[in-house]
Amino acid sequence: MSPTDTVTKPPPAAERVYIHVKQAVLDRRYEGGTLLSEGELAEAVGVSRTPVREALLRLEAEGLLKLYPKKGALVLPVSAQEIADVVETRLLVEQHAVAKVVPAGESLLRRLEELLEEQKGHAAAGDLVAFAAADRCFHAEIVRAAGNGILAQLYDQLRDRQLRMGVATMHAEPDRIAKNITEHTEILTALRAGDARSASATVQRHVSWVNNLARGEAR
């Protein structure tokens, strides 16, 4: 094998644009209501307009953008209805999963402890994007541990929406950072005690809170 065979090729132009825009939308560098132009994106990523259009079409299909011919792409705000739909789906999956993992295995408990410590570190550093990602991973570990691959796949499809909502929530309500850590600690404590009822009740309270924010925004 020649040395050139081991060199990692950069992703295609359209993929680079897709990653750039999607990450900026998820971490709110491109907030809801922002109009993105193809020319500015092409310049920012260093590509032509053709792969930009391809990437924007892909992001429109994922529900993050709305394309307007000759104008650009509008970053869609997170709606109160979308938040309500995500919360309802999360509760159906997560309350089932957290009850099913009891009695929790030691490997799951250790992983949840690690993620909780990661959250504390991100909170201390003020890194809301990393905090939201660790928050999402905490719940995803419980869902995966429940052993239903179809439910885990469904839950993974919520990933981008959860991350975007998580960052928006922390910006809107900074006090939620400490409360999230407290509630995750309570979930972990309930799992260690083998208390499925308490774990499920804490998950219900923890996840449902986002609906309060949605109702506030809708007024």
PDB file of N, CA, C and O in Angstrom, residues 8-77:
ATOM      1  N   THR A   8      -6.419  10.436   4.438  1.00  0.00           N
ATOM      2  CA  THR A   8      -7.868  10.598   4.517  1.00  0.00           C
ATOM      3  C   THR A   8      -8.314  11.736   3.619  1.00  0.00           C
ATOM      4  O   THR A   8      -7.843  12.866   3.752  1.00  0.00           O
ATOM      5  N   LYS A   9      -9.219  11.418   2.720  1.00  0.00           N
ATOM      6  CA  LYS A   9      -9.716  12.445   1.812  1.00  0.00           C
ATOM      7  C   LYS A   9     -10.739  13.320   2.527  1.00  0.00           C
ATOM      8  O   LYS A   9     -11.524  12.826   3.344  1.00  0.00           O
ATOM      9  N   PRO A  10     -10.749  14.624   2.229  1.00  0.00           N
ATOM     10  CA  PRO A  10     -11.770  15.487   2.835  1.00  0.00           C
ATOM     11  C   PRO A  10     -13.149  15.099   2.314  1.00  0.00           C
ATOM     12  O   PRO A  10     -13.279  14.558   1.209  1.00  0.00           O
ATOM     13  N   PRO A  11     -14.190  15.349   3.083  1.00  0.00           N
ATOM     14  CA  PRO A  11     -15.533  15.009   2.609  1.00  0.00           C
ATOM     15  C   PRO A  11     -15.892  15.837   1.381  1.00  0.00           C
ATOM     16  O   PRO A  11     -15.331  16.908   1.165  1.00  0.00           O
ATOM     17  N   PRO A  12     -16.820  15.350   0.558  1.00  0.00           N
ATOM     18  CA  PRO A  12     -17.247  16.106  -0.618  1.00  0.00           C
ATOM     19  C   PRO A  12     -17.738  17.499  -0.237  1.00  0.00           C
ATOM     20  O   PRO A  12     -18.147  17.738   0.909  1.00  0.00           O
ATOM     21  N   ALA A  13     -17.734  18.393  -1.221  1.00  0.00           N
ATOM     22  CA  ALA A  13     -18.087  19.794  -0.957  1.00  0.00           C
ATOM     23  C   ALA A  13     -19.472  19.932  -0.339  1.00  0.00           C
ATOM     24  O   ALA A  13     -19.667  20.677   0.632  1.00  0.00           O
ATOM     25  N   ALA A  14     -20.448  19.224  -0.881  1.00  0.00           N
ATOM     26  CA  ALA A  14     -21.811  19.327  -0.358  1.00  0.00           C
ATOM     27  C   ALA A  14     -21.890  18.853   1.083  1.00  0.00           C
ATOM     28  O   ALA A  14     -22.626  19.413   1.910  1.00  0.00           O
ATOM     29  N   GLU A  15     -21.115  17.820   1.421  1.00  0.00           N
ATOM     30  CA  GLU A  15     -21.097  17.311   2.794  1.00  0.00           C
ATOM     31  C   GLU A  15     -20.480  18.335   3.738  1.00  0.00           C
ATOM     32  O   GLU A  15     -20.945  18.506   4.876  1.00  0.00           O
ATOM     33  N   ARG A  16     -19.445  19.035   3.288  1.00  0.00           N
ATOM     34  CA  ARG A  16     -18.818  20.069   4.128  1.00  0.00           C
ATOM     35  C   ARG A  16     -19.804  21.208   4.412  1.00  0.00           C
ATOM     36  O   ARG A  16     -19.875  21.710   5.538  1.00  0.00           O
ATOM     37  N   VAL A  17     -20.548  21.604   3.394  1.00  0.00           N
ATOM     38  CA  VAL A  17     -21.551  22.655   3.597  1.00  0.00           C
ATOM     39  C   VAL A  17     -22.635  22.170   4.551  1.00  0.00           C
ATOM     40  O   VAL A  17     -23.048  22.886   5.471  1.00  0.00           O
ATOM     41  N   TYR A  18     -23.077  20.947   4.336  1.00  0.00           N
ATOM     42  CA  TYR A  18     -24.122  20.358   5.185  1.00  0.00           C
ATOM     43  C   TYR A  18     -23.693  20.356   6.650  1.00  0.00           C
ATOM     44  O   TYR A  18     -24.434  20.784   7.537  1.00  0.00           O
ATOM     45  N   ILE A  19     -22.484  19.889   6.920  1.00  0.00           N
ATOM     46  CA  ILE A  19     -21.978  19.823   8.296  1.00  0.00           C
ATOM     47  C   ILE A  19     -21.856  21.222   8.887  1.00  0.00           C
ATOM     48  O   ILE A  19     -22.248  21.467  10.038  1.00  0.00           O
ATOM     49  N   HIS A  20     -21.327  22.156   8.096  1.00  0.00           N
ATOM     50  CA  HIS A  20     -21.139  23.539   8.566  1.00  0.00           C
ATOM     51  C   HIS A  20     -22.469  24.173   8.970  1.00  0.00           C
ATOM     52  O   HIS A  20     -22.602  24.723  10.071  1.00  0.00           O
ATOM     53  N   VAL A  21     -23.461  24.084   8.077  1.00  0.00           N
ATOM     54  CA  VAL A  21     -24.742  24.743   8.339  1.00  0.00           C
ATOM     55  C   VAL A  21     -25.493  24.034   9.458  1.00  0.00           C
ATOM     56  O   VAL A  21     -26.039  24.679  10.362  1.00  0.00           O
ATOM     57  N   LYS A  22     -25.515  22.709   9.411  1.00  0.00           N
ATOM     58  CA  LYS A  22     -26.267  21.968  10.421  1.00  0.00           C
ATOM     59  C   LYS A  22     -25.732  22.232  11.820  1.00  0.00           C
ATOM     60  O   LYS A  22     -26.497  22.474  12.756  1.00  0.00           O
ATOM     61  N   GLN A  23     -24.417  22.210  11.991  1.00  0.00           N
ATOM     62  CA  GLN A  23     -23.838  22.452  13.304  1.00  0.00           C
ATOM     63  C   GLN A  23     -24.140  23.870  13.778  1.00  0.00           C
ATOM     64  O   GLN A  23     -24.439  24.093  14.957  1.00  0.00           O
ATOM     65  N   ALA A  24     -24.094  24.826  12.846  1.00  0.00           N
ATOM     66  CA  ALA A  24     -24.371  26.212  13.218  1.00  0.00           C
ATOM     67  C   ALA A  24     -25.826  26.400  13.632  1.00  0.00           C
ATOM     68  O   ALA A  24     -26.128  27.207  14.520  1.00  0.00           O
ATOM     69  N   VAL A  25     -26.734  25.649  12.993  1.00  0.00           N
ATOM     70  CA  VAL A  25     -28.143  25.720  13.374  1.00  0.00           C
ATOM     71  C   VAL A  25     -28.356  25.070  14.742  1.00  0.00           C
ATOM     72  O   VAL A  25     -29.043  25.622  15.606  1.00  0.00           O
ATOM     73  N   LEU A  26     -27.736  23.914  14.957  1.00  0.00           N
ATOM     74  CA  LEU A  26     -27.933  23.191  16.216  1.00  0.00           C
ATOM     75  C   LEU A  26     -27.373  23.951  17.409  1.00  0.00           C
ATOM     76  O   LEU A  26     -27.953  23.918  18.494  1.00  0.00           O
ATOM     77  N   ASP A  27     -26.237  24.631  17.223  1.00  0.00           N
ATOM     78  CA  ASP A  27     -25.675  25.351  18.374  1.00  0.00           C
ATOM     79  C   ASP A  27     -26.049  26.839  18.387  1.00  0.00           C
ATOM     80  O   ASP A  27     -25.492  27.613  19.151  1.00  0.00           O
ATOM     81  N   ARG A  28     -27.010  27.211  17.508  1.00  0.00           N
ATOM     82  CA  ARG A  28     -27.631  28.533  17.505  1.00  0.00           C
ATOM     83  C   ARG A  28     -26.726  29.660  17.022  1.00  0.00           C
ATOM     84  O   ARG A  28     -26.989  30.823  17.290  1.00  0.00           O
ATOM     85  N   ARG A  29     -25.637  29.335  16.303  1.00  0.00           N
ATOM     86  CA  ARG A  29     -24.905  30.411  15.627  1.00  0.00           C
ATOM     87  C   ARG A  29     -25.766  30.958  14.495  1.00  0.00           C
ATOM     88  O   ARG A  29     -25.705  32.136  14.184  1.00  0.00           O
ATOM     89  N   TYR A  30     -26.552  30.087  13.873  1.00  0.00           N
ATOM     90  CA  TYR A  30     -27.603  30.499  12.945  1.00  0.00           C
ATOM     91  C   TYR A  30     -28.924  30.277  13.668  1.00  0.00           C
ATOM     92  O   TYR A  30     -29.405  29.161  13.771  1.00  0.00           O
ATOM     93  N   GLU A  31     -29.491  31.342  14.194  1.00  0.00           N
ATOM     94  CA  GLU A  31     -30.711  31.218  14.985  1.00  0.00           C
ATOM     95  C   GLU A  31     -31.939  31.159  14.090  1.00  0.00           C
ATOM     96  O   GLU A  31     -31.897  31.519  12.908  1.00  0.00           O
ATOM     97  N   GLY A  32     -33.066  30.717  14.666  1.00  0.00           N
ATOM     98  CA  GLY A  32     -34.321  30.691  13.940  1.00  0.00           C
ATOM     99  C   GLY A  32     -34.659  32.077  13.421  1.00  0.00           C
ATOM    100  O   GLY A  32     -34.544  33.068  14.147  1.00  0.00           O
ATOM    101  N   GLY A  33     -35.069  32.151  12.160  1.00  0.00           N
ATOM    102  CA  GLY A  33     -35.385  33.431  11.539  1.00  0.00           C
ATOM    103  C   GLY A  33     -34.257  34.016  10.716  1.00  0.00           C
ATOM    104  O   GLY A  33     -34.445  35.000   9.998  1.00  0.00           O
ATOM    105  N   THR A  34     -33.058  33.412  10.796  1.00  0.00           N
ATOM    106  CA  THR A  34     -31.907  33.892  10.022  1.00  0.00           C
ATOM    107  C   THR A  34     -32.054  33.470   8.559  1.00  0.00           C
ATOM    108  O   THR A  34     -32.385  32.321   8.272  1.00  0.00           O
ATOM    109  N   LEU A  35     -31.825  34.421   7.639  1.00  0.00           N
ATOM    110  CA  LEU A  35     -31.866  34.110   6.214  1.00  0.00           C
ATOM    111  C   LEU A  35     -30.438  33.910   5.722  1.00  0.00           C
ATOM    112  O   LEU A  35     -29.602  34.812   5.818  1.00  0.00           O
ATOM    113  N   LEU A  36     -30.148  32.728   5.214  1.00  0.00           N
ATOM    114  CA  LEU A  36     -28.810  32.379   4.738  1.00  0.00           C
ATOM    115  C   LEU A  36     -28.768  32.500   3.223  1.00  0.00           C
ATOM    116  O   LEU A  36     -29.661  32.016   2.534  1.00  0.00           O
ATOM    117  N   SER A  37     -27.725  33.135   2.702  1.00  0.00           N
ATOM    118  CA  SER A  37     -27.590  33.244   1.250  1.00  0.00           C
ATOM    119  C   SER A  37     -26.605  32.196   0.745  1.00  0.00           C
ATOM    120  O   SER A  37     -25.634  31.856   1.432  1.00  0.00           O
ATOM    121  N   GLU A  38     -26.862  31.690  -0.462  1.00  0.00           N
ATOM    122  CA  GLU A  38     -25.979  30.683  -1.044  1.00  0.00           C
ATOM    123  C   GLU A  38     -24.572  31.234  -1.219  1.00  0.00           C
ATOM    124  O   GLU A  38     -23.580  30.539  -0.985  1.00  0.00           O
ATOM    125  N   GLY A  39     -24.480  32.494  -1.658  1.00  0.00           N
ATOM    126  CA  GLY A  39     -23.174  33.098  -1.893  1.00  0.00           C
ATOM    127  C   GLY A  39     -22.340  33.191  -0.632  1.00  0.00           C
ATOM    128  O   GLY A  39     -21.147  32.872  -0.637  1.00  0.00           O
ATOM    129  N   GLU A  40     -22.956  33.623   0.463  1.00  0.00           N
ATOM    130  CA  GLU A  40     -22.226  33.762   1.731  1.00  0.00           C
ATOM    131  C   GLU A  40     -21.777  32.398   2.252  1.00  0.00           C
ATOM    132  O   GLU A  40     -20.668  32.260   2.780  1.00  0.00           O
ATOM    133  N   LEU A  41     -22.635  31.389   2.105  1.00  0.00           N
ATOM    134  CA  LEU A  41     -22.264  30.051   2.560  1.00  0.00           C
ATOM    135  C   LEU A  41     -21.152  29.469   1.706  1.00  0.00           C
ATOM    136  O   LEU A  41     -20.227  28.825   2.215  1.00  0.00           O
ATOM    137  N   ALA A  42     -21.237  29.691   0.389  1.00  0.00           N
ATOM    138  CA  ALA A  42     -20.189  29.207  -0.510  1.00  0.00           C
ATOM    139  C   ALA A  42     -18.838  29.814  -0.138  1.00  0.00           C
ATOM    140  O   ALA A  42     -17.813  29.121  -0.103  1.00  0.00           O
ATOM    141  N   GLU A  43     -18.850  31.108   0.183  1.00  0.00           N
ATOM    142  CA  GLU A  43     -17.612  31.786   0.562  1.00  0.00           C
ATOM    143  C   GLU A  43     -17.100  31.295   1.908  1.00  0.00           C
ATOM    144  O   GLU A  43     -15.896  31.086   2.098  1.00  0.00           O
ATOM    145  N   ALA A  44     -18.019  31.078   2.852  1.00  0.00           N
ATOM    146  CA  ALA A  44     -17.627  30.650   4.197  1.00  0.00           C
ATOM    147  C   ALA A  44     -16.972  29.277   4.193  1.00  0.00           C
ATOM    148  O   ALA A  44     -16.013  29.028   4.942  1.00  0.00           O
ATOM    149  N   VAL A  45     -17.474  28.382   3.349  1.00  0.00           N
ATOM    150  CA  VAL A  45     -16.958  27.014   3.318  1.00  0.00           C
ATOM    151  C   VAL A  45     -15.871  26.836   2.264  1.00  0.00           C
ATOM    152  O   VAL A  45     -15.085  25.895   2.317  1.00  0.00           O
ATOM    153  N   GLY A  46     -15.833  27.776   1.293  1.00  0.00           N
ATOM    154  CA  GLY A  46     -14.826  27.687   0.235  1.00  0.00           C
ATOM    155  C   GLY A  46     -15.200  26.735  -0.874  1.00  0.00           C
ATOM    156  O   GLY A  46     -14.372  25.942  -1.334  1.00  0.00           O
ATOM    157  N   VAL A  47     -16.475  26.793  -1.298  1.00  0.00           N
ATOM    158  CA  VAL A  47     -16.959  25.933  -2.372  1.00  0.00           C
ATOM    159  C   VAL A  47     -17.773  26.770  -3.353  1.00  0.00           C
ATOM    160  O   VAL A  47     -18.034  27.946  -3.125  1.00  0.00           O
ATOM    161  N   SER A  48     -18.224  26.126  -4.442  1.00  0.00           N
ATOM    162  CA  SER A  48     -19.098  26.795  -5.396  1.00  0.00           C
ATOM    163  C   SER A  48     -20.537  26.742  -4.891  1.00  0.00           C
ATOM    164  O   SER A  48     -20.831  26.093  -3.884  1.00  0.00           O
ATOM    165  N   ARG A  49     -21.450  27.377  -5.621  1.00  0.00           N
ATOM    166  CA  ARG A  49     -22.842  27.416  -5.172  1.00  0.00           C
ATOM    167  C   ARG A  49     -23.575  26.086  -5.383  1.00  0.00           C
ATOM    168  O   ARG A  49     -24.553  25.801  -4.674  1.00  0.00           O
ATOM    169  N   THR A  50     -23.117  25.281  -6.315  1.00  0.00           N
ATOM    170  CA  THR A  50     -23.816  24.025  -6.617  1.00  0.00           C
ATOM    171  C   THR A  50     -23.882  23.098  -5.398  1.00  0.00           C
ATOM    172  O   THR A  50     -24.966  22.619  -5.033  1.00  0.00           O
ATOM    173  N   PRO A  51     -22.769  22.805  -4.720  1.00  0.00           N
ATOM    174  CA  PRO A  51     -22.868  21.949  -3.523  1.00  0.00           C
ATOM    175  C   PRO A  51     -23.630  22.625  -2.382  1.00  0.00           C
ATOM    176  O   PRO A  51     -24.206  21.932  -1.536  1.00  0.00           O
ATOM    177  N   VAL A  52     -23.652  23.960  -2.365  1.00  0.00           N
ATOM    178  CA  VAL A  52     -24.429  24.659  -1.340  1.00  0.00           C
ATOM    179  C   VAL A  52     -25.906  24.345  -1.516  1.00  0.00           C
ATOM    180  O   VAL A  52     -26.614  24.019  -0.558  1.00  0.00           O
ATOM    181  N   ARG A  53     -26.385  24.418  -2.750  1.00  0.00           N
ATOM    182  CA  ARG A  53     -27.795  24.114  -3.021  1.00  0.00           C
ATOM    183  C   ARG A  53     -28.121  22.676  -2.619  1.00  0.00           C
ATOM    184  O   ARG A  53     -29.175  22.397  -2.044  1.00  0.00           O
ATOM    185  N   GLU A  54     -27.224  21.764  -2.933  1.00  0.00           N
ATOM    186  CA  GLU A  54     -27.431  20.350  -2.598  1.00  0.00           C
ATOM    187  C   GLU A  54     -27.551  20.161  -1.084  1.00  0.00           C
ATOM    188  O   GLU A  54     -28.426  19.446  -0.593  1.00  0.00           O
ATOM    189  N   ALA A  55     -26.670  20.827  -0.338  1.00  0.00           N
ATOM    190  CA  ALA A  55     -26.694  20.715   1.122  1.00  0.00           C
ATOM    191  C   ALA A  55     -27.957  21.344   1.706  1.00  0.00           C
ATOM    192  O   ALA A  55     -28.572  20.791   2.628  1.00  0.00           O
ATOM    193  N   LEU A  56     -28.370  22.495   1.165  1.00  0.00           N
ATOM    194  CA  LEU A  56     -29.557  23.171   1.682  1.00  0.00           C
ATOM    195  C   LEU A  56     -30.825  22.363   1.417  1.00  0.00           C
ATOM    196  O   LEU A  56     -31.732  22.335   2.249  1.00  0.00           O
ATOM    197  N   LEU A  57     -30.889  21.699   0.288  1.00  0.00           N
ATOM    198  CA  LEU A  57     -32.034  20.829   0.002  1.00  0.00           C
ATOM    199  C   LEU A  57     -32.118  19.693   1.015  1.00  0.00           C
ATOM    200  O   LEU A  57     -33.199  19.319   1.473  1.00  0.00           O
ATOM    201  N   ARG A  58     -30.980  19.154   1.362  1.00  0.00           N
ATOM    202  CA  ARG A  58     -30.923  18.072   2.350  1.00  0.00           C
ATOM    203  C   ARG A  58     -31.388  18.560   3.725  1.00  0.00           C
ATOM    204  O   ARG A  58     -32.153  17.879   4.413  1.00  0.00           O
ATOM    205  N   LEU A  59     -30.967  19.761   4.091  1.00  0.00           N
ATOM    206  CA  LEU A  59     -31.352  20.322   5.389  1.00  0.00           C
ATOM    207  C   LEU A  59     -32.827  20.727   5.399  1.00  0.00           C
ATOM    208  O   LEU A  59     -33.476  20.663   6.449  1.00  0.00           O
ATOM    209  N   GLU A  60     -33.358  21.129   4.246  1.00  0.00           N
ATOM    210  CA  GLU A  60     -34.789  21.428   4.166  1.00  0.00           C
ATOM    211  C   GLU A  60     -35.591  20.149   4.390  1.00  0.00           C
ATOM    212  O   GLU A  60     -36.614  20.155   5.085  1.00  0.00           O
ATOM    213  N   ALA A  61     -35.126  19.047   3.808  1.00  0.00           N
ATOM    214  CA  ALA A  61     -35.806  17.764   3.976  1.00  0.00           C
ATOM    215  C   ALA A  61     -35.813  17.322   5.443  1.00  0.00           C
ATOM    216  O   ALA A  61     -36.719  16.606   5.882  1.00  0.00           O
ATOM    217  N   GLU A  62     -34.807  17.753   6.212  1.00  0.00           N
ATOM    218  CA  GLU A  62     -34.724  17.407   7.637  1.00  0.00           C
ATOM    219  C   GLU A  62     -35.518  18.372   8.513  1.00  0.00           C
ATOM    220  O   GLU A  62     -35.570  18.216   9.731  1.00  0.00           O
ATOM    221  N   GLY A  63     -36.120  19.382   7.893  1.00  0.00           N
ATOM    222  CA  GLY A  63     -36.973  20.297   8.643  1.00  0.00           C
ATOM    223  C   GLY A  63     -36.256  21.420   9.354  1.00  0.00           C
ATOM    224  O   GLY A  63     -36.845  22.092  10.210  1.00  0.00           O
ATOM    225  N   LEU A  64     -34.985  21.657   9.019  1.00  0.00           N
ATOM    226  CA  LEU A  64     -34.229  22.725   9.676  1.00  0.00           C
ATOM    227  C   LEU A  64     -34.301  24.048   8.921  1.00  0.00           C
ATOM    228  O   LEU A  64     -34.162  25.113   9.523  1.00  0.00           O
ATOM    229  N   LEU A  65     -34.515  23.976   7.608  1.00  0.00           N
ATOM    230  CA  LEU A  65     -34.522  25.171   6.769  1.00  0.00           C
ATOM    231  C   LEU A  65     -35.745  25.177   5.862  1.00  0.00           C
ATOM    232  O   LEU A  65     -36.357  24.145   5.613  1.00  0.00           O
ATOM    233  N   LYS A  66     -36.064  26.383   5.342  1.00  0.00           N
ATOM    234  CA  LYS A  66     -37.068  26.540   4.299  1.00  0.00           C
ATOM    235  C   LYS A  66     -36.424  27.336   3.169  1.00  0.00           C
ATOM    236  O   LYS A  66     -35.929  28.452   3.393  1.00  0.00           O
ATOM    237  N   LEU A  67     -36.379  26.756   1.965  1.00  0.00           N
ATOM    238  CA  LEU A  67     -35.723  27.404   0.842  1.00  0.00           C
ATOM    239  C   LEU A  67     -36.677  28.359   0.130  1.00  0.00           C
ATOM    240  O   LEU A  67     -37.842  28.048  -0.091  1.00  0.00           O
ATOM    241  N   TYR A  68     -36.131  29.513  -0.251  1.00  0.00           N
ATOM    242  CA  TYR A  68     -36.861  30.504  -1.024  1.00  0.00           C
ATOM    243  C   TYR A  68     -36.043  30.826  -2.259  1.00  0.00           C
ATOM    244  O   TYR A  68     -34.949  31.402  -2.145  1.00  0.00           O
ATOM    245  N   PRO A  69     -36.528  30.445  -3.448  1.00  0.00           N
ATOM    246  CA  PRO A  69     -35.770  30.669  -4.688  1.00  0.00           C
ATOM    247  C   PRO A  69     -35.325  32.124  -4.834  1.00  0.00           C
ATOM    248  O   PRO A  69     -36.105  33.044  -4.602  1.00  0.00           O
ATOM    249  N   LYS A  70     -34.065  32.299  -5.196  1.00  0.00           N
ATOM    250  CA  LYS A  70     -33.441  33.597  -5.455  1.00  0.00           C
ATOM    251  C   LYS A  70     -33.276  34.465  -4.204  1.00  0.00           C
ATOM    252  O   LYS A  70     -32.803  35.590  -4.285  1.00  0.00           O
ATOM    253  N   LYS A  71     -33.696  33.935  -3.049  1.00  0.00           N
ATOM    254  CA  LYS A  71     -33.545  34.688  -1.797  1.00  0.00           C
ATOM    255  C   LYS A  71     -32.566  34.006  -0.848  1.00  0.00           C
ATOM    256  O   LYS A  71     -31.727  34.659  -0.238  1.00  0.00           O
ATOM    257  N   GLY A  72     -32.695  32.693  -0.706  1.00  0.00           N
ATOM    258  CA  GLY A  72     -31.816  31.965   0.198  1.00  0.00           C
ATOM    259  C   GLY A  72     -32.584  30.931   0.997  1.00  0.00           C
ATOM    260  O   GLY A  72     -33.629  30.441   0.570  1.00  0.00           O
ATOM    261  N   ALA A  73     -32.079  30.627   2.166  1.00  0.00           N
ATOM    262  CA  ALA A  73     -32.685  29.619   3.033  1.00  0.00           C
ATOM    263  C   ALA A  73     -32.952  30.226   4.404  1.00  0.00           C
ATOM    264  O   ALA A  73     -32.065  30.830   5.010  1.00  0.00           O
ATOM    265  N   LEU A  74     -34.169  30.063   4.882  1.00  0.00           N
ATOM    266  CA  LEU A  74     -34.560  30.580   6.190  1.00  0.00           C
ATOM    267  C   LEU A  74     -34.400  29.494   7.238  1.00  0.00           C
ATOM    268  O   LEU A  74     -34.900  28.373   7.058  1.00  0.00           O
ATOM    269  N   VAL A  75     -33.675  29.799   8.310  1.00  0.00           N
ATOM    270  CA  VAL A  75     -33.552  28.863   9.432  1.00  0.00           C
ATOM    271  C   VAL A  75     -34.883  28.855  10.173  1.00  0.00           C
ATOM    272  O   VAL A  75     -35.334  29.892  10.663  1.00  0.00           O
ATOM    273  N   LEU A  76     -35.529  27.694  10.236  1.00  0.00           N
ATOM    274  CA  LEU A  76     -36.846  27.622  10.860  1.00  0.00           C
ATOM    275  C   LEU A  76     -36.737  27.658  12.382  1.00  0.00           C
ATOM    276  O   LEU A  76     -35.940  26.910  12.970  1.00  0.00           O
ATOM    277  N   PRO A  77     -37.508  28.518  13.031  1.00  0.00           N
ATOM    278  CA  PRO A  77     -37.512  28.532  14.499  1.00  0.00           C
ATOM    279  C   PRO A  77     -38.104  27.230  15.034  1.00  0.00           C
ATOM    280  O   PRO A  77     -38.862  26.543  14.343  1.00  0.00           O
TER     281      PRO A  77
END
